[in-house]
PDB file of C-alpha atoms in Angstrom:
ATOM      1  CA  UNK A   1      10.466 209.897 155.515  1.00 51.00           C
ATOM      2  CA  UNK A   2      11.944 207.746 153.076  1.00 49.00           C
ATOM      3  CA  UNK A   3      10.887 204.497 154.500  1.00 50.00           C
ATOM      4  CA  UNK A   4       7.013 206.162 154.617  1.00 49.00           C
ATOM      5  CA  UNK A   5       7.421 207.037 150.723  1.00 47.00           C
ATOM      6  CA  UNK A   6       8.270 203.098 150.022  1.00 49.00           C
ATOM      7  CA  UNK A   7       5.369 201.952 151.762  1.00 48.00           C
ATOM      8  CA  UNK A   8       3.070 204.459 150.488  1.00 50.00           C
ATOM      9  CA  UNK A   9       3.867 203.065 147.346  1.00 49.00           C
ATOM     10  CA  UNK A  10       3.129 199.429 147.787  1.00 51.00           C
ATOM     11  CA  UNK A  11      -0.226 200.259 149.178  1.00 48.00           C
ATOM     12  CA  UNK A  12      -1.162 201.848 145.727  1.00 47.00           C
ATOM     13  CA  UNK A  13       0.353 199.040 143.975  1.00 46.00           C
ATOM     14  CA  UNK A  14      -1.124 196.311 145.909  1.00 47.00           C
ATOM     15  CA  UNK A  15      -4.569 198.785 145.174  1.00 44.00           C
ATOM     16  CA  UNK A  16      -3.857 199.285 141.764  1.00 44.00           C
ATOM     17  CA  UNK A  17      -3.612 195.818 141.023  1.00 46.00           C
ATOM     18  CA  UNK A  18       0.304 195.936 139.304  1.00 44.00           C
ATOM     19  CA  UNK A  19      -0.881 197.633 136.310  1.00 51.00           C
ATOM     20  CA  UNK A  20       1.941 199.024 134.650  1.00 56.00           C
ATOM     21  CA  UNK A  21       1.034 202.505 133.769  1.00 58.00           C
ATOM     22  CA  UNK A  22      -0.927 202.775 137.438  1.00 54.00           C
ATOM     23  CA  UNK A  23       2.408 201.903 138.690  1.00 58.00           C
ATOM     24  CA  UNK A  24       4.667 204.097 136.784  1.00 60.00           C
ATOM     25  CA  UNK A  25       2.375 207.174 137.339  1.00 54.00           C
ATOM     26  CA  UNK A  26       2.115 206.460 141.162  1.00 52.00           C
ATOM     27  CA  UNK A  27       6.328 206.453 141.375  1.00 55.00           C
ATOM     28  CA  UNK A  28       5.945 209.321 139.140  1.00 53.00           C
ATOM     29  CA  UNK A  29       3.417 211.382 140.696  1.00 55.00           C
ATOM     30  CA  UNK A  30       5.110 210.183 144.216  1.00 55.00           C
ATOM     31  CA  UNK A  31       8.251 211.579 143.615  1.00 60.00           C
ATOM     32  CA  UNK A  32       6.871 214.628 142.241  1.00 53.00           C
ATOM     33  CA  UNK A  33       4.808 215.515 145.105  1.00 54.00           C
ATOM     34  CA  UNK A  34       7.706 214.424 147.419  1.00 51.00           C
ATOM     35  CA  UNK A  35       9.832 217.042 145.997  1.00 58.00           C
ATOM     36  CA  UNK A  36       7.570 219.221 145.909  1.00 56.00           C
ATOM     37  CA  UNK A  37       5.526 219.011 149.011  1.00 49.00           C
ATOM     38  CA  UNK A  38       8.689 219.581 150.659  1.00 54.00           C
ATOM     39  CA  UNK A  39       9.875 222.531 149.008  1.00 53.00           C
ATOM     40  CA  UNK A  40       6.947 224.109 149.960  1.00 53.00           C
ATOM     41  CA  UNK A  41       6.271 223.253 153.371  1.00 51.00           C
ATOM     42  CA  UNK A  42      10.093 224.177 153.823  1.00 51.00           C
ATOM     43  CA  UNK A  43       9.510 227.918 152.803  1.00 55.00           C
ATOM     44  CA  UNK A  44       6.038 227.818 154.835  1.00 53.00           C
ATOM     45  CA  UNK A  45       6.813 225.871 158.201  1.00 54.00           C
ATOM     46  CA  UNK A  46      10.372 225.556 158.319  1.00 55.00           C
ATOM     47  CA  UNK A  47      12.100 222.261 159.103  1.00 52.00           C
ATOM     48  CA  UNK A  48       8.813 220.514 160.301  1.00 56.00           C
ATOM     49  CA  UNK A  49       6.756 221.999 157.234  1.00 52.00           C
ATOM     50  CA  UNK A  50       9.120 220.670 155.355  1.00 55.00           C
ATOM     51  CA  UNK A  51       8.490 216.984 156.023  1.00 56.00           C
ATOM     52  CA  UNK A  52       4.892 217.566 156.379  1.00 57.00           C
ATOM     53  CA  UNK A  53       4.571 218.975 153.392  1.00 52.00           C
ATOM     54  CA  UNK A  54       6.916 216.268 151.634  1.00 57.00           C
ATOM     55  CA  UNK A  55       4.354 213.646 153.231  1.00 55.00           C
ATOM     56  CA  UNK A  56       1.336 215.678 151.702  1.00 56.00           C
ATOM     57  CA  UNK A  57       2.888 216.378 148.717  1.00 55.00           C
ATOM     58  CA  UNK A  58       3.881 212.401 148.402  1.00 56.00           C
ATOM     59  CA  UNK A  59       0.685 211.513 149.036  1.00 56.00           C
ATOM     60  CA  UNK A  60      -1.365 213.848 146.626  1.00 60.00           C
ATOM     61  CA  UNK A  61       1.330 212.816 144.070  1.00 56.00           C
ATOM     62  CA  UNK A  62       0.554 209.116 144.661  1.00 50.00           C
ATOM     63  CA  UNK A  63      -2.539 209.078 144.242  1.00 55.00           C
ATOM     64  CA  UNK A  64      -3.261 211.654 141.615  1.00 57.00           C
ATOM     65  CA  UNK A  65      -0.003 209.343 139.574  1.00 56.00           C
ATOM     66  CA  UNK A  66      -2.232 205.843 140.051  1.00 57.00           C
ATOM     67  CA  UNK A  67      -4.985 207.695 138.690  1.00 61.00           C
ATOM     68  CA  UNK A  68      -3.862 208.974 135.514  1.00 63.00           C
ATOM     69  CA  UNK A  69      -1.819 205.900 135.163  1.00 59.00           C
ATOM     70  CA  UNK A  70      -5.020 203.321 135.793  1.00 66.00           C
ATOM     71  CA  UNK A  71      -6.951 205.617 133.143  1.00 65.00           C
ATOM     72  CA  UNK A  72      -4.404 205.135 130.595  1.00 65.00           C
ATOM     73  CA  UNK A  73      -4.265 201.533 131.610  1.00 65.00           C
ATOM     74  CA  UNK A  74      -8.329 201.367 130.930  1.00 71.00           C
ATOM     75  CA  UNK A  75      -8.027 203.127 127.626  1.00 69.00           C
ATOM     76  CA  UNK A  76      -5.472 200.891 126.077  1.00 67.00           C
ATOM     77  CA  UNK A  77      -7.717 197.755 126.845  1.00 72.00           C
ATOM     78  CA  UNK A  78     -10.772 199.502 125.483  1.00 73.00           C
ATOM     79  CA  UNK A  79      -8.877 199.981 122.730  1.00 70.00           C
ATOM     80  CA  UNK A  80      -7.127 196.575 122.768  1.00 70.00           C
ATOM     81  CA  UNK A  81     -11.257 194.799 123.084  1.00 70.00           C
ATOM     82  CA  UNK A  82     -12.182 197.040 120.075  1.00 69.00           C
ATOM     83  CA  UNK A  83      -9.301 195.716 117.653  1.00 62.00           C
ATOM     84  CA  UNK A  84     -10.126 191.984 119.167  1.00 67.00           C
ATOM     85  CA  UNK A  85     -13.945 192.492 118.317  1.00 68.00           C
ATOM     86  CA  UNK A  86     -13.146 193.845 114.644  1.00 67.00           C
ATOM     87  CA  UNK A  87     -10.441 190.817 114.228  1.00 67.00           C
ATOM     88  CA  UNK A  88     -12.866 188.244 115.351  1.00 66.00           C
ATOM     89  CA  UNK A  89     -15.642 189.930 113.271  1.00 61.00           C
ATOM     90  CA  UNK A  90     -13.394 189.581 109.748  1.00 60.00           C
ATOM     91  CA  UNK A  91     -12.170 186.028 110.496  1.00 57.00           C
ATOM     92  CA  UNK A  92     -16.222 184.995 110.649  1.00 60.00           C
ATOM     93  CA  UNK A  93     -16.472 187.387 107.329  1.00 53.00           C
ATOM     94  CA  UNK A  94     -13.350 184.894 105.825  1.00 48.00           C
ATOM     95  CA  UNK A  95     -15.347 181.810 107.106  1.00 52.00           C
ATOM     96  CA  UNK A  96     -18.222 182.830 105.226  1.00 50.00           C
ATOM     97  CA  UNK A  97     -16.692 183.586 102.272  1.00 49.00           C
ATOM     98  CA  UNK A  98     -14.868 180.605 102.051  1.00 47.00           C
ATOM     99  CA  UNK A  99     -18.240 178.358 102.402  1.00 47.00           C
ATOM    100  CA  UNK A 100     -20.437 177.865  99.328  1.00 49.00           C
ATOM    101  CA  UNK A 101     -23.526 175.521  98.626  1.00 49.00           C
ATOM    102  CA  UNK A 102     -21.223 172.813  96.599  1.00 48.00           C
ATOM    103  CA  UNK A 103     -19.976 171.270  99.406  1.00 52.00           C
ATOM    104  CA  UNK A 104     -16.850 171.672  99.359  1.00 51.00           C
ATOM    105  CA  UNK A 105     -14.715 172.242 102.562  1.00 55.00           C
ATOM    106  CA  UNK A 106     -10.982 173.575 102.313  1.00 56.00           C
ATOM    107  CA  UNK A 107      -9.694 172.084 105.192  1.00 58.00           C
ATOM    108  CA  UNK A 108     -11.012 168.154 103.718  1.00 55.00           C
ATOM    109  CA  UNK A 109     -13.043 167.182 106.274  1.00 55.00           C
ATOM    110  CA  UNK A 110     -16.140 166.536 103.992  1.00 53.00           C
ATOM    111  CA  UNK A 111     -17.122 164.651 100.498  1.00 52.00           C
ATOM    112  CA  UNK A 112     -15.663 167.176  98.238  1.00 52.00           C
ATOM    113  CA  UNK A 113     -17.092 165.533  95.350  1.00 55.00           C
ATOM    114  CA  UNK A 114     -19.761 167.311  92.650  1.00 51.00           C
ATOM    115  CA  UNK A 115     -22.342 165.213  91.294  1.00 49.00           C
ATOM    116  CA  UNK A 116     -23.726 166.720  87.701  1.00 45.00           C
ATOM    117  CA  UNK A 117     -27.535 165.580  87.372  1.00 47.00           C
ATOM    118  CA  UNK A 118     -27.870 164.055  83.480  1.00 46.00           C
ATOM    119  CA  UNK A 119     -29.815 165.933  81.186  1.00 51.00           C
ATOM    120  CA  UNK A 120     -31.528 164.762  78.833  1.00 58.00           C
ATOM    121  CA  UNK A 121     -30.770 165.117  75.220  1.00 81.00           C
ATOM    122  CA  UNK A 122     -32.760 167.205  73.043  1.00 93.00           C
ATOM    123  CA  UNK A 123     -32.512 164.767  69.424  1.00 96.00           C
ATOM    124  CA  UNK A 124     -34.209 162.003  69.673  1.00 97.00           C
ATOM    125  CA  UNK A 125     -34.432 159.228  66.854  1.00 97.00           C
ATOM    126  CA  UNK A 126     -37.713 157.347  65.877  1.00 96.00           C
ATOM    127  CA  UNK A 127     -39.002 155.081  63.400  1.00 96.00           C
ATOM    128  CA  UNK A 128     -35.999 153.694  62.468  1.00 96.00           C
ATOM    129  CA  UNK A 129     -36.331 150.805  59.621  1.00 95.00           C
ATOM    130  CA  UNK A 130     -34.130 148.607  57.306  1.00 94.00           C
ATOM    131  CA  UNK A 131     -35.576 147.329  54.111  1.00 93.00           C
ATOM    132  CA  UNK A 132     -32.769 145.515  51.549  1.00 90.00           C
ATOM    133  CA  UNK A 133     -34.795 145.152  47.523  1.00 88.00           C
ATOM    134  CA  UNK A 134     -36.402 142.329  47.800  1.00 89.00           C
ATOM    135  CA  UNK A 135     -37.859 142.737  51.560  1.00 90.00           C
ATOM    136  CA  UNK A 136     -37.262 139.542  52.626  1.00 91.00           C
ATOM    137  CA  UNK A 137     -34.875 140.435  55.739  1.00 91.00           C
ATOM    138  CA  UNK A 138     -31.791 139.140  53.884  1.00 95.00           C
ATOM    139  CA  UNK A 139     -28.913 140.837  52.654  1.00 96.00           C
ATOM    140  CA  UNK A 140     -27.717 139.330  49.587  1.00 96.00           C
ATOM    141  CA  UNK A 141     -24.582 139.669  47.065  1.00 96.00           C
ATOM    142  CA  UNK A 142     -25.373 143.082  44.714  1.00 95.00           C
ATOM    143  CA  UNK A 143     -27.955 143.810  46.521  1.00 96.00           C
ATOM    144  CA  UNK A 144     -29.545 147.191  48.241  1.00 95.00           C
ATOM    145  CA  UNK A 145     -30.978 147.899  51.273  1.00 94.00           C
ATOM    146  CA  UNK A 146     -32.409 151.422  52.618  1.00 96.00           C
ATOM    147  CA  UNK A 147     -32.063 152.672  56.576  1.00 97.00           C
ATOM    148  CA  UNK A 148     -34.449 155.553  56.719  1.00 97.00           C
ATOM    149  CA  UNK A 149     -34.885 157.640  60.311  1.00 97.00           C
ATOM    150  CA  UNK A 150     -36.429 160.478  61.971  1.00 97.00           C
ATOM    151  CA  UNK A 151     -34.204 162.994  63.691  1.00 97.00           C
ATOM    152  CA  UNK A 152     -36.789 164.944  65.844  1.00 97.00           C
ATOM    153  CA  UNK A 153     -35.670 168.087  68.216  1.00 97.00           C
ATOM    154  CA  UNK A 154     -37.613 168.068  71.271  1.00 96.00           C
ATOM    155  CA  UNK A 155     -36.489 171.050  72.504  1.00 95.00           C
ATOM    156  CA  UNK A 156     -37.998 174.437  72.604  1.00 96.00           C
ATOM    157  CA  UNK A 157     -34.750 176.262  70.971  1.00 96.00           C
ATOM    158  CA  UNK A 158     -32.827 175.647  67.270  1.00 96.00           C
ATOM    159  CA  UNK A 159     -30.179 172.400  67.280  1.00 96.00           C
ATOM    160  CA  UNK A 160     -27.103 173.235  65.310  1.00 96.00           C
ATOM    161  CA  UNK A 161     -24.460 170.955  63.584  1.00 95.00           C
ATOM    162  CA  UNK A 162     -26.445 167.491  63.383  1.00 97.00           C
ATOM    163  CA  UNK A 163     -24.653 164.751  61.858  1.00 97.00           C
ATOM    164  CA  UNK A 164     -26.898 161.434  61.670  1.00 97.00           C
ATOM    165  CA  UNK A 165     -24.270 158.500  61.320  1.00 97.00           C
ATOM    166  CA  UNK A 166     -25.028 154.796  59.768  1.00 97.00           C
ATOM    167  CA  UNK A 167     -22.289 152.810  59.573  1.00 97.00           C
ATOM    168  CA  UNK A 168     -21.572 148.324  59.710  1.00 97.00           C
ATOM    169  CA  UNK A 169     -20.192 147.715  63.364  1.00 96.00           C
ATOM    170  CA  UNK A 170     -19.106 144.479  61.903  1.00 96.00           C
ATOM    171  CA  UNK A 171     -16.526 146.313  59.352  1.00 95.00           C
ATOM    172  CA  UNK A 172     -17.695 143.711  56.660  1.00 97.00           C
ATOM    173  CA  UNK A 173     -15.145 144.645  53.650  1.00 96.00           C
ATOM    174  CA  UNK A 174     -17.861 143.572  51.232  1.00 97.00           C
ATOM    175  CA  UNK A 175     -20.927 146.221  52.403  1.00 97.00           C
ATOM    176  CA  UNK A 176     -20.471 149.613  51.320  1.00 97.00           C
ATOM    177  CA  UNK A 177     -22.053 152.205  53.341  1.00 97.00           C
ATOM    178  CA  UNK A 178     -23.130 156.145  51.642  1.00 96.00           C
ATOM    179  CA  UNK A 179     -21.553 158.699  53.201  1.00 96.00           C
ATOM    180  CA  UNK A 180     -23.068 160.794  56.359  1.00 95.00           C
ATOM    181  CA  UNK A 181     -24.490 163.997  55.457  1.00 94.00           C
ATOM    182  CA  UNK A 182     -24.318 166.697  58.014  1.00 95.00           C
ATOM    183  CA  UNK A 183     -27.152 168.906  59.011  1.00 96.00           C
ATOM    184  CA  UNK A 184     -26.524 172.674  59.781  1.00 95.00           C
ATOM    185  CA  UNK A 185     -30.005 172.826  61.665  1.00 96.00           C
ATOM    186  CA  UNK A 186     -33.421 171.996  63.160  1.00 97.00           C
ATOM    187  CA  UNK A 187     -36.159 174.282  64.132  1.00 97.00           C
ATOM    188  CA  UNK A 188     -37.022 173.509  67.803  1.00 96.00           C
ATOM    189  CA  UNK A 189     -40.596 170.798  67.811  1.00 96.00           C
ATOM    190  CA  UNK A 190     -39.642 169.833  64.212  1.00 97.00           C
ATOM    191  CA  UNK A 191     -37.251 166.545  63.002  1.00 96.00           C
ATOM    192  CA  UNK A 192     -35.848 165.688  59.789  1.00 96.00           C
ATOM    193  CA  UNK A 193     -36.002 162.514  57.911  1.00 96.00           C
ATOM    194  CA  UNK A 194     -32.424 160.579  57.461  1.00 97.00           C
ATOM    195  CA  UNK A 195     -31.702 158.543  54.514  1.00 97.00           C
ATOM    196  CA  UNK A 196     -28.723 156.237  53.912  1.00 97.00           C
ATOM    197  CA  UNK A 197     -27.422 153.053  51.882  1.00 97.00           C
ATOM    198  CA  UNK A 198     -26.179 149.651  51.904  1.00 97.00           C
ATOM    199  CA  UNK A 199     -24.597 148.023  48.822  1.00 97.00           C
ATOM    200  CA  UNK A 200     -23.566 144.305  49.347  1.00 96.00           C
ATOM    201  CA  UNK A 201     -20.675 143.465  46.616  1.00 96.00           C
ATOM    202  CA  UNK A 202     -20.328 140.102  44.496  1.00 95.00           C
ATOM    203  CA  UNK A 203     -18.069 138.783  47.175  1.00 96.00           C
ATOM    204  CA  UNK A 204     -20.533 138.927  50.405  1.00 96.00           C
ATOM    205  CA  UNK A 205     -20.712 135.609  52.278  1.00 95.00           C
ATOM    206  CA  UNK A 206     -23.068 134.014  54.492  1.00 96.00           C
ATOM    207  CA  UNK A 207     -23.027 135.600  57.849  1.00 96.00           C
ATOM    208  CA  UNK A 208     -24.441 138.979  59.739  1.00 97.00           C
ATOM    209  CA  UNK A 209     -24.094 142.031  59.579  1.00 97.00           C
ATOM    210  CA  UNK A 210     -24.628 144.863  62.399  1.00 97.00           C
ATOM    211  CA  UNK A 211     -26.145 148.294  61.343  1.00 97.00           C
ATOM    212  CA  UNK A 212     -25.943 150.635  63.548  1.00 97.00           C
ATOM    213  CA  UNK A 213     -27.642 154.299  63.046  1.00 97.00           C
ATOM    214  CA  UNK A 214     -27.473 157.365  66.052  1.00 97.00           C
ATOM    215  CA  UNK A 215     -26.887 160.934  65.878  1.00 97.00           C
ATOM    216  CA  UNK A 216     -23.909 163.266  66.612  1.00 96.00           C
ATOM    217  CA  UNK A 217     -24.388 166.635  67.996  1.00 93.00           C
ATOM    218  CA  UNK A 218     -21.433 169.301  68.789  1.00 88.00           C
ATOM    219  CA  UNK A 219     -19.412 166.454  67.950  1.00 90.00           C
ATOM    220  CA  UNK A 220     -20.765 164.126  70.485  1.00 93.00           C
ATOM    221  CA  UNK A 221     -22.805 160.989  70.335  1.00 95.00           C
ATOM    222  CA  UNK A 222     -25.789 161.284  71.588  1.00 95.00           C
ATOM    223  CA  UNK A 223     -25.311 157.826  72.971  1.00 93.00           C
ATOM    224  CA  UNK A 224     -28.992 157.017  74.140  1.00 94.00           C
ATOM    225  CA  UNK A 225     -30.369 157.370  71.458  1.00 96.00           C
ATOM    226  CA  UNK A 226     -28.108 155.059  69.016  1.00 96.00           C
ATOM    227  CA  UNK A 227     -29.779 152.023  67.697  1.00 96.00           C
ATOM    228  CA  UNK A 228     -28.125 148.640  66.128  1.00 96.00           C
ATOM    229  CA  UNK A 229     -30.140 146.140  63.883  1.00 96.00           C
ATOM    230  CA  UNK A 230     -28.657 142.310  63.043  1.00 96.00           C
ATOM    231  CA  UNK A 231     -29.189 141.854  59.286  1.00 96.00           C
ATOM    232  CA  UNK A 232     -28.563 138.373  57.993  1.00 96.00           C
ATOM    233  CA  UNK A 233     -25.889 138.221  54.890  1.00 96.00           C
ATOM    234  CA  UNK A 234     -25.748 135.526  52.482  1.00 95.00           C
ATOM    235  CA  UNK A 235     -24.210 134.393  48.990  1.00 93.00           C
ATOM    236  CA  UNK A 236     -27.740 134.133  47.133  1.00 88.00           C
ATOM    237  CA  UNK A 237     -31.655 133.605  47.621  1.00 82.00           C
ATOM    238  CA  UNK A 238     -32.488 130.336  48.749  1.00 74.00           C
TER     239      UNK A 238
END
């Protein structure tokens, strides 16, 4: 009887594919129904009841085991495809929130650099001019000359904290420049006219000078818009 239990139970195995809890609950349920298959074909039938029953019961055991067991089986790997699916479903949720529109790609497989389109500047300078006294172009010793410029804001909102700027490039120790004034404001459309000076002392000699005028706003140049002018230097009139 033995022998037939044994290979009872590697035809549900073989049927049941090896699944573990298939298997376990066929031994199980086998052994069960052995026992008690036998006990009760014993009291019924006597000696041959008693293995009949014991085969019954074995059987009935067996299979009713493998059942519970392969159902168990089938509910862990529902559950086990339902905690895959939500894992996969956040790690495409991570991916997406770790890609924006800049470019940039965290594992460096891409140009991470950002290009910043130049904008243009709001103050703009225009009719800039030089005139020195006598208006002859020259710049000579004890003499004056005027830089005069527009400071216009072509923007649709208020500029604050202009400073217009004239100053010698050449650093000629013998031309004296005024001192920039700043400007607290300009009304967006409007511009302000910019007035400065240029004293030559006694002890100016024959050469050039460079002027250069611009405009500083949030204490930066507003580089395309500077300007330079060459003004000739000398001793005296011819």
């Amino acid at each position: 009887m033995r022998k037939a239990f044994v290979w009872l139970m590697g035809a549900v195995l073989l049927v049941s594919a090896c699944t573990s809890n298939a298997a376990s609950g066929a031994y199980v349920g086998g052994e069960f129904g052995h026992i008690i298959g036998s006990a009760i074909g014993g009291i019924a039938g006597g000696w041959r009841g008693q293995h009949t029953g014991s085969l019954i019961g074995t059987v009935g055991g067996v299979v009713a085991g493998a059942a519970i067991g392969s159902a168990i089986d089938k509910s862990q790997e529902r559950k086990m495809e339902r905690v895959d699916t939500r894992r996969q479903s956040n790690d495409r949720g991570v991916n997406r929130r770790h890609h924006d529109d800049s470019g940039f790609d965290p594992q460096g497989r891409g140009d991470d650099r950002i290009v910043f389109e130049p904008q243009e500047a709001p103050l703009a300078i225009r009719n800039a001019v030089i005139t020195e006294t006598e208006r002859d172009g020259v710049l000579v010793r004890g003499e004056e000359c005027t830089v005069m410029f527009e400071i216009m804001n072509t923007s649709d909102e208020p500029v604050y904290d202009v400073l217009p700027f004239v100053e010698d490039a050449t650093g000629n120790k013998h031309v004296k420049v005024s001192n920039n004034l700043r400007i607290e404001s300009i009304a967006p459309r409007q511009g302000v006219r910019y007035t400065a000076s240029i004293l030559a002392d006694k002890k100016l000699k024959n050469g050039e000078i460079i002027v250069r005028l611009g405009v500083v706003q949030d204490g930066r140049e507003v580089s395309s818009q500077t300007r330079e002018f060459r003004v000739p230097t000398a001793k005296k009139r011819l």
